[in-house]
Coordinates of N, CA, C and O in Angstrom, one line a residue:
M1 N 63.0 100.7 99.9 CA 63.7 101.7 99.1 C 64.6 102.6 100.0 O 65.8 102.7 99.6
I2 N 64.1 103.1 101.1 CA 65.0 104.0 101.9 C 66.0 103.2 102.6 O 67.2 103.6 102.7
I3 N 65.6 102.0 103.1 CA 66.6 101.1 103.8 C 67.7 100.7 102.8 O 68.8 100.7 103.1
G4 N 67.2 100.4 101.6 CA 68.2 100.0 100.5 C 69.2 101.1 100.2 O 70.4 100.9 100.1
A5 N 68.7 102.3 100.1 CA 69.5 103.4 99.8 C 70.5 103.7 101.0 O 71.7 104.0 100.8
I6 N 70.1 103.5 102.2 CA 70.9 103.7 103.4 C 72.1 102.7 103.4 O 73.2 103.0 103.6
I7 N 71.7 101.5 103.0 CA 72.7 100.4 103.0 C 73.7 100.7 101.8 O 74.9 100.6 102.0
E8 N 73.2 101.2 100.7 CA 74.1 101.5 99.6 C 75.0 102.7 99.9 O 76.2 102.6 99.6
F9 N 74.5 103.7 100.6 CA 75.3 104.8 101.0 C 76.4 104.3 102.0 O 77.6 104.7 101.9
A10 N 76.0 103.5 102.9 CA 77.0 103.0 103.9 C 78.1 102.1 103.3 O 79.3 102.4 103.5
V11 N 77.7 101.2 102.4 CA 78.7 100.4 101.7 C 79.6 101.2 100.8 O 80.8 101.1 100.8
G12 N 79.0 102.2 100.1 CA 79.8 103.1 99.2 C 80.7 103.9 100.0 O 81.9 104.1 99.6
A13 N 80.3 104.4 101.2 CA 81.1 105.2 102.0 C 82.3 104.4 102.6 O 83.5 104.9 102.6
V14 N 82.1 103.2 103.0 CA 83.2 102.3 103.4 C 84.2 102.1 102.3 O 85.4 102.2 102.6
C15 N 83.7 101.8 101.1 CA 84.6 101.7 100.0 C 85.4 102.9 99.7 O 86.7 102.9 99.5
L16 N 84.8 104.1 99.8 CA 85.5 105.4 99.6 C 86.6 105.6 100.7 O 87.7 106.0 100.3
V17 N 86.2 105.4 101.9 CA 87.2 105.6 103.0 C 88.3 104.7 102.9 O 89.5 105.1 103.0
L18 N 88.1 103.4 102.7 CA 89.2 102.4 102.5 C 90.0 102.8 101.3 O 91.3 102.6 101.3
G19 N 89.4 103.2 100.2 CA 90.1 103.6 99.0 C 91.0 104.8 99.3 O 92.2 104.8 98.8
L20 N 90.5 105.8 100.0 CA 91.3 106.9 100.4 C 92.5 106.6 101.3 O 93.6 107.1 101.1
L21 N 92.3 105.7 102.2 CA 93.3 105.2 103.1 C 94.4 104.5 102.3 O 95.6 104.7 102.6
L22 N 94.0 103.7 101.4 CA 95.0 103.0 100.5 C 95.8 104.0 99.7 O 97.0 104.0 99.6
W23 N 95.0 104.9 99.0 CA 95.7 105.8 98.1 C 96.5 106.9 98.7 O 97.7 107.0 98.5
K24 N 95.9 107.6 99.6 CA 96.6 108.8 100.2 C 97.6 108.4 101.4 O 98.6 109.0 101.5
K25 N 97.2 107.4 102.2 CA 98.0 107.1 103.4 C 98.9 105.9 103.1 O 99.6 105.5 104.0
Q26 N 98.7 105.2 102.0 CA 99.4 104.0 101.6 C 99.3 102.9 102.7 O 100.3 102.2 103.0
R27 N 98.2 102.7 103.2 CA 97.9 101.7 104.2 C 97.7 100.4 103.6 O 96.5 99.9 103.5
V28 N 98.7 99.8 103.1 CA 98.6 98.5 102.4 C 98.1 97.4 103.3 O 97.6 96.4 102.9
S29 N 98.3 97.6 104.6 CA 97.8 96.6 105.6 C 96.3 96.4 105.6 O 95.8 95.5 106.2
I30 N 95.6 97.3 105.0 CA 94.1 97.2 104.9 C 93.8 95.9 104.1 O 92.8 95.2 104.4
L31 N 94.7 95.6 103.1 CA 94.5 94.4 102.3 C 95.0 93.2 103.0 O 95.9 93.3 103.9
H32 N 94.5 92.1 102.6 CA 95.0 90.8 103.1 C 96.5 90.7 102.7 O 96.8 91.0 101.5
D33 N 97.4 90.1 103.5 CA 98.8 90.1 103.2 C 99.1 89.3 101.9 O 100.1 89.7 101.2
Y34 N 98.3 88.4 101.5 CA 98.7 87.7 100.3 C 98.4 88.5 99.0 O 98.9 88.2 98.0
H35 N 97.7 89.6 99.2 CA 97.5 90.5 98.0 C 98.7 91.3 97.7 O 98.9 91.8 96.6
Y36 N 99.5 91.5 98.7 CA 100.7 92.4 98.4 C 102.0 91.7 98.8 O 103.1 92.4 98.9
Q37 N 102.0 90.4 99.0 CA 103.3 89.7 99.5 C 104.4 89.8 98.4 O 105.5 89.7 98.8
H38 N 104.1 89.9 97.2 CA 105.1 89.9 96.1 C 105.3 91.3 95.6 O 106.1 91.5 94.6
V39 N 104.7 92.3 96.1 CA 104.9 93.7 95.7 C 106.2 94.2 96.2 O 106.5 94.1 97.4
K40 N 107.0 94.7 95.3 CA 108.3 95.3 95.7 C 108.1 96.5 96.5 O 107.1 97.3 96.3
K41 N 109.0 96.8 97.5 CA 108.8 97.9 98.4 C 108.7 99.2 97.6 O 107.9 100.1 98.0
E42 N 109.5 99.4 96.5 CA 109.4 100.6 95.7 C 108.2 100.8 94.9 O 107.8 101.8 94.5
D43 N 107.4 99.7 94.8 CA 106.1 99.7 94.0 C 104.9 99.9 94.9 O 103.8 100.1 94.4
I44 N 105.1 99.9 96.2 CA 104.0 100.1 97.2 C 103.2 101.4 96.9 O 102.0 101.3 96.9
P45 N 103.9 102.6 96.7 CA 103.1 103.8 96.4 C 102.2 103.6 95.2 O 101.0 104.0 95.2
A46 N 102.7 103.1 94.1 CA 101.9 103.0 92.9 C 100.8 101.9 93.1 O 99.7 102.1 92.6
Y47 N 101.1 100.8 93.8 CA 100.2 99.8 94.0 C 99.0 100.3 94.9 O 97.9 100.0 94.5
T48 N 99.3 100.9 96.0 CA 98.3 101.4 96.8 C 97.4 102.5 96.2 O 96.2 102.6 96.4
R49 N 98.1 103.3 95.3 CA 97.3 104.3 94.6 C 96.3 103.7 93.6 O 95.1 104.0 93.7
N50 N 96.7 102.7 92.9 CA 95.8 102.0 91.9 C 94.8 101.2 92.6 O 93.6 101.3 92.2
M51 N 95.1 100.5 93.7 CA 94.1 99.8 94.5 C 93.1 100.7 95.1 O 91.9 100.4 95.1
G52 N 93.6 101.8 95.6 CA 92.7 102.8 96.3 C 91.7 103.4 95.3 O 90.5 103.6 95.5
I53 N 92.3 103.8 94.1 CA 91.4 104.4 93.1 C 90.3 103.4 92.6 O 89.2 103.7 92.4
G54 N 90.7 102.1 92.4 CA 89.8 101.1 92.0 C 88.7 100.9 93.0 O 87.5 100.8 92.7
L55 N 89.0 100.9 94.3 CA 88.1 100.8 95.4 C 87.1 102.0 95.5 O 85.9 101.8 95.7
M56 N 87.7 103.2 95.2 CA 86.9 104.4 95.2 C 85.9 104.4 94.1 O 84.8 104.9 94.2
I57 N 86.3 103.9 92.9 CA 85.4 103.8 91.8 C 84.2 102.9 92.1 O 83.0 103.3 91.8
V58 N 84.5 101.8 92.7 CA 83.4 100.9 93.2 C 82.5 101.6 94.2 O 81.2 101.6 94.0
G59 N 83.0 102.3 95.1 CA 82.3 103.1 96.1 C 81.4 104.2 95.5 O 80.2 104.3 95.9
L60 N 82.0 104.9 94.5 CA 81.2 105.9 93.9 C 80.0 105.4 93.1 O 78.9 105.9 93.0
G61 N 80.2 104.2 92.4 CA 79.2 103.6 91.7 C 78.0 103.1 92.7 O 76.8 103.3 92.3
I62 N 78.4 102.6 93.8 CA 77.4 102.2 94.8 C 76.6 103.4 95.4 O 75.4 103.4 95.5
I63 N 77.3 104.5 95.7 CA 76.7 105.7 96.2 C 75.7 106.3 95.1 O 74.6 106.7 95.5
T64 N 76.2 106.3 93.9 CA 75.3 106.9 92.8 C 74.1 106.0 92.7 O 73.0 106.5 92.4
T65 N 74.2 104.7 92.8 CA 73.1 103.8 92.8 C 72.1 104.1 93.9 O 70.9 104.1 93.7
G66 N 72.6 104.4 95.1 CA 71.7 104.8 96.2 C 70.9 106.1 95.9 O 69.7 106.2 96.2
I67 N 71.6 107.1 95.3 CA 70.9 108.3 94.9 C 69.8 108.1 93.9 O 68.7 108.6 94.0
L68 N 70.1 107.3 92.9 CA 69.1 106.9 91.9 C 68.0 106.1 92.5 O 66.8 106.2 92.0
D69 N 68.3 105.2 93.4 CA 67.3 104.4 94.1 C 66.3 105.3 94.9 O 65.1 105.1 94.8
L70 N 66.9 106.3 95.5 CA 66.0 107.3 96.3 C 65.1 108.1 95.3 O 64.0 108.4 95.6
A71 N 65.6 108.3 94.1 CA 64.8 109.1 93.1 C 63.9 108.2 92.3 O 63.2 108.6 91.4
N72 N 63.8 106.9 92.7 CA 62.9 105.9 92.0 C 63.2 105.8 90.5 O 62.4 105.6 89.7
S73 N 64.5 105.9 90.2 CA 64.9 105.8 88.8 C 65.0 104.3 88.4 O 65.5 103.5 89.2
P74 N 64.5 104.0 87.2 CA 64.6 102.6 86.8 C 66.0 102.2 86.3 O 66.3 101.1 86.0
F75 N 66.8 103.2 86.3 CA 68.2 103.0 85.8 C 69.2 102.9 86.9 O 70.4 103.2 86.6
W76 N 68.8 102.6 88.1 CA 69.7 102.5 89.2 C 70.9 101.5 89.0 O 71.9 101.7 89.6
W77 N 70.6 100.5 88.2 CA 71.6 99.4 88.0 C 72.8 99.8 87.1 O 73.8 99.2 87.2
I78 N 72.6 100.9 86.3 CA 73.7 101.3 85.4 C 74.9 101.8 86.2 O 76.0 101.3 85.9
P79 N 74.9 102.7 87.1 CA 76.1 103.1 87.9 C 76.6 101.9 88.7 O 77.9 101.9 88.9
L80 N 75.8 101.1 89.2 CA 76.2 100.0 90.0 C 77.1 99.0 89.1 O 78.2 98.7 89.5
L81 N 76.6 98.7 88.0 CA 77.3 97.8 87.1 C 78.6 98.5 86.6 O 79.7 97.9 86.6
A82 N 78.5 99.8 86.2 CA 79.6 100.5 85.6 C 80.7 100.6 86.7 O 81.9 100.5 86.5
G83 N 80.3 101.0 87.9 CA 81.3 101.2 89.0 C 82.0 99.9 89.4 O 83.2 99.9 89.6
I84 N 81.2 98.8 89.5 CA 81.8 97.5 89.9 C 82.7 97.0 88.8 O 83.9 96.6 89.0
L85 N 82.3 97.1 87.5 CA 83.1 96.6 86.5 C 84.4 97.4 86.3 O 85.5 96.8 86.2
S86 N 84.2 98.7 86.2 CA 85.4 99.5 86.0 C 86.4 99.5 87.2 O 87.6 99.5 87.0
G87 N 85.8 99.5 88.4 CA 86.6 99.5 89.6 C 87.4 98.1 89.7 O 88.6 98.1 90.0
F88 N 86.7 97.0 89.4 CA 87.4 95.7 89.4 C 88.4 95.6 88.4 O 89.5 94.9 88.6
I89 N 88.2 96.2 87.2 CA 89.3 96.2 86.2 C 90.5 96.9 86.7 O 91.6 96.4 86.5
V90 N 90.4 98.0 87.3 CA 91.5 98.8 87.9 C 92.2 97.9 89.0 O 93.4 97.8 89.0
L91 N 91.4 97.3 89.8 CA 91.9 96.5 90.9 C 92.7 95.2 90.3 O 93.8 94.9 90.8
F92 N 92.1 94.6 89.4 CA 92.7 93.4 88.8 C 94.0 93.7 88.1 O 95.0 93.0 88.2
R93 N 94.0 94.8 87.3 CA 95.2 95.2 86.6 C 96.4 95.6 87.6 O 97.5 95.2 87.3
A94 N 96.0 96.3 88.6 CA 97.1 96.6 89.6 C 97.6 95.4 90.3 O 98.8 95.2 90.5
Q95 N 96.7 94.5 90.6 CA 97.1 93.2 91.3 C 98.0 92.4 90.4 O 99.0 91.9 90.8
K96 N 97.6 92.3 89.1 CA 98.4 91.5 88.2 C 99.8 92.2 87.9 O 100.8 91.5 87.9
K97 N 99.8 93.5 87.8 CA 101.0 94.2 87.5 C 102.0 94.2 88.6 O 103.2 94.0 88.4
Y98 N 101.6 94.5 89.9 CA 102.5 94.6 91.0 C 102.7 93.4 91.8 O 103.7 93.2 92.5
N99 N 101.7 92.5 91.8 CA 101.8 91.3 92.7 C 102.1 90.0 91.8 O 102.5 89.0 92.3
G100 N 101.9 90.2 90.5 CA 102.2 89.0 89.6 C 101.0 88.1 89.4 O 101.0 87.2 88.6
S101 N 99.9 88.2 90.2 CA 98.8 87.3 90.1 C 97.6 88.0 90.6 O 97.6 88.8 91.5
V102 N 96.4 87.7 89.9 CA 95.2 88.3 90.3 C 94.7 87.7 91.6 O 94.1 88.3 92.5
L103 N 95.0 86.4 91.8 CA 94.5 85.7 93.0 C 95.5 85.7 94.2 O 95.2 85.2 95.2
G104 N 96.6 86.4 94.1 CA 97.4 86.5 95.2 C 98.8 85.9 95.0 O 99.6 86.0 94.3

């Protein structure tokens, strides 16, 4: 339980930091180059903002899961599922809109 929560906090924190770097610093190089190879230069700020927000949503869901896991809540899976699904929807929409394809 405690080890699981530590892992969840660590993974969530990594997602949050990478999301912030994408969103605020526009570090598109964090992503693999095929993810942004067709993104127009003028679309990079919007693309990195959306990708960063999506990654941060996933991270927040994972961190919330760790908190509920520490509290022995039987509902730990709800923020995990909600965070991953909603975060991936944001990521896929940004990828489709700015790169033209979800797969690269």
